XYZ file of C-alpha atoms in Angstrom:
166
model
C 25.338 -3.451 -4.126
C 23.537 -0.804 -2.058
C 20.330 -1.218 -3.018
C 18.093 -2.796 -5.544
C 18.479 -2.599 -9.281
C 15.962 -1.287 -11.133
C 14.471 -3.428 -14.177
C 11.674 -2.692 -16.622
C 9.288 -4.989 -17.409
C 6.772 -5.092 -20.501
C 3.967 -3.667 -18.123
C 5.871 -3.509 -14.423
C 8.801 -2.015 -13.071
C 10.617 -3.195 -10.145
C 12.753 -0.528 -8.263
C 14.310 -0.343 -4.682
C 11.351 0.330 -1.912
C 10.965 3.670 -0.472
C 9.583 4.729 2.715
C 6.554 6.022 1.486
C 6.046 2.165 0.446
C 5.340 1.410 4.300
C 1.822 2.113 4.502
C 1.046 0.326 1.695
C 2.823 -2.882 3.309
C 0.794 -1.723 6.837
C -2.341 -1.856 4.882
C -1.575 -5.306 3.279
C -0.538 -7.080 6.185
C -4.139 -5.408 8.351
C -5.657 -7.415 5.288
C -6.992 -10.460 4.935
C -4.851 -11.189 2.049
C -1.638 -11.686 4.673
C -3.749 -14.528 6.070
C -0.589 -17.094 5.351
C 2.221 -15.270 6.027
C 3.878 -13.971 9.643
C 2.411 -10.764 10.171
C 4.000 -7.849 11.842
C 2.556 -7.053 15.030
C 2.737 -3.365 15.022
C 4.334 -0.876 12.793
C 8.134 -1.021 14.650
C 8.005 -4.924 13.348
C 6.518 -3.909 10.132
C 9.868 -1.361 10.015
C 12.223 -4.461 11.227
C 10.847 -6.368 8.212
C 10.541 -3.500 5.767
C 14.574 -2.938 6.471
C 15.579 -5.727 6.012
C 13.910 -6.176 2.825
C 16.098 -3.253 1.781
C 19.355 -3.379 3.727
C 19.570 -6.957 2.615
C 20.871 -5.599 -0.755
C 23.720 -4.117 1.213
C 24.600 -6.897 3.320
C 23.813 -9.785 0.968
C 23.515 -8.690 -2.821
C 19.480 -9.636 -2.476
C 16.325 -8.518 -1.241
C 13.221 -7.142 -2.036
C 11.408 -5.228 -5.154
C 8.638 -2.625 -5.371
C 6.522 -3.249 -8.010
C 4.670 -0.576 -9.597
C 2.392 -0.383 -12.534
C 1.443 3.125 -14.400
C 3.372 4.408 -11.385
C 1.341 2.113 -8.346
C 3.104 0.298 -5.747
C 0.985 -3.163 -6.121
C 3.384 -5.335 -4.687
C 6.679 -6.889 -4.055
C 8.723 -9.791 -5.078
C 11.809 -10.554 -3.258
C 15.119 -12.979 -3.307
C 16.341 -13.640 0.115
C 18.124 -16.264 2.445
C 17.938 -14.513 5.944
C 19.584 -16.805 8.487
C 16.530 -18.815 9.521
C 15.929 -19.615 5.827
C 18.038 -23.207 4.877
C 18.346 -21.613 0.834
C 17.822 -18.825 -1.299
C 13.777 -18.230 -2.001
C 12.064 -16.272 -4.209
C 9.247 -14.603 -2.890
C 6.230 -12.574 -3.913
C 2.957 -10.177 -2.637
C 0.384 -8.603 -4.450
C -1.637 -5.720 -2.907
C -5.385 -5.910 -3.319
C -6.615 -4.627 -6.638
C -4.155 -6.303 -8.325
C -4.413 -9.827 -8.431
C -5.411 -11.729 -11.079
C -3.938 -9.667 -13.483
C -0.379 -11.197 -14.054
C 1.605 -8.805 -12.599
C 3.289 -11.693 -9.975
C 3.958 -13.647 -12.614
C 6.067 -11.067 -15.091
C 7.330 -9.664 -11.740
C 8.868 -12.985 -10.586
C 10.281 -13.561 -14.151
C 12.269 -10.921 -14.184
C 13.788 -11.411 -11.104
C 13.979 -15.220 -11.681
C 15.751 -13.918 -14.728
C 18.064 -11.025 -12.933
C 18.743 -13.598 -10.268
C 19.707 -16.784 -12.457
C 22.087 -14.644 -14.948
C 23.123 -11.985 -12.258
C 23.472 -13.534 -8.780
C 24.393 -17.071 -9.794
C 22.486 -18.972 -6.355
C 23.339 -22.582 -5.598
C 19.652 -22.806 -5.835
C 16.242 -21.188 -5.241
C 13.184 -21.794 -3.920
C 10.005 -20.364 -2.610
C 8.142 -21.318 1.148
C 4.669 -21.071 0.391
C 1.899 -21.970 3.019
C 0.055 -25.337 2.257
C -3.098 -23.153 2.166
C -1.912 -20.340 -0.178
C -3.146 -22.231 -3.381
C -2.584 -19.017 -5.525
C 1.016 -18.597 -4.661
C 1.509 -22.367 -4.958
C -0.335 -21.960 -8.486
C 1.881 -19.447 -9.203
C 5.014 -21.398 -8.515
C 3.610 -24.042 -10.705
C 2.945 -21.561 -13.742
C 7.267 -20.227 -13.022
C 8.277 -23.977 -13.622
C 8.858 -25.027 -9.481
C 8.348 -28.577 -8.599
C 7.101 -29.126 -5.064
C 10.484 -30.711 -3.184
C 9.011 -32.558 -0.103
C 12.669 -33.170 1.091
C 14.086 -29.708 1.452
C 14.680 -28.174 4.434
C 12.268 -25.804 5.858
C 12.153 -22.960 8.618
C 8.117 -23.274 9.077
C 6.120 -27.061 9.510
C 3.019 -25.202 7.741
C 5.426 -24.537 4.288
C 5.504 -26.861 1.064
C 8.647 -25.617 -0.930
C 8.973 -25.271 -4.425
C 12.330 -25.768 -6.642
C 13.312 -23.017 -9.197
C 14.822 -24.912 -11.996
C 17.889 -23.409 -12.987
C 17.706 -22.046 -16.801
C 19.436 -24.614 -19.654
């Protein structure tokens, strides 16, 4: 796959990122809403991380979605397992504006969904900072279990199991 598949949600869509997404990201991670993730240091790390979100589909069949509402980039939820990562996590961001709202939550079900029936992973997680008690709410409301025995790349990360669909 060369890049990510588009899929149409009841109010979201989530497409393959373009460059004009890259300011948005900038903007996000200047925020205090990046507060519990590793933030790029200056816009040639914010490119590293922005291409590998996207040239992940083409090395790895995974990666990261825009999502857009009414046309808005608001976010992104990804599914990757770069080489620091010990398994496949799902991932998500929501710009500011847009929180609160649900939009994480139907955009993480549908690529729960595209991932489970699609990509088939041994298993899948999500690395969620301790302190990020919306995200960890969030995993909650998607089914996840906390797993205090998996692996982890970061000491500051509780991880959450994905239960694979019946």
């Amino acid at each position: 796959m060369t890049k990510a598949p588009t899929i149409i949600g009841k109010r979201i869509r989530l497409r393959a990122h373009d460059m004009k997404d890259m300011d948005a990201f900038w903007d996000f991670y200047q925020s205090p809403r990046a507060s519990h993730m590793d933030v790029p240091k200056n816009r040639t790390h914010l490119w590293y991380g922005f291409a590998a979100e996207v040239g992940s589909w083409m090395l790895s069949g995974i990666g990261g979605w825009a999502i857009e509402k009414d046309g808005a980039l608001v976010g992104q939820v990804a599914v990757t397992q770069p080489p620091h990562f010990p398994e496949t996590e799902i991932g998500w961001i929501l710009f500011d504006g847009f929180e609160g709202l649900g939009l994480a939550n139907e955009a993480a079900q549908l690529a729960l969904e595209y991932t489970w029936t699609e990509l088939h992973p041994k298993s899948l997680v999500s690395y969620i900072d301790c302190k990020s008690t919306r995200s960890i709410a969030l995993a909650k409301r998607l089914g996840a279990v906390e797993d205090p025995t998996a692996a982890r790349y970061d000491d500051a990360d509780v991880v959450y199991r994905h239960p694979r669909p019946q």
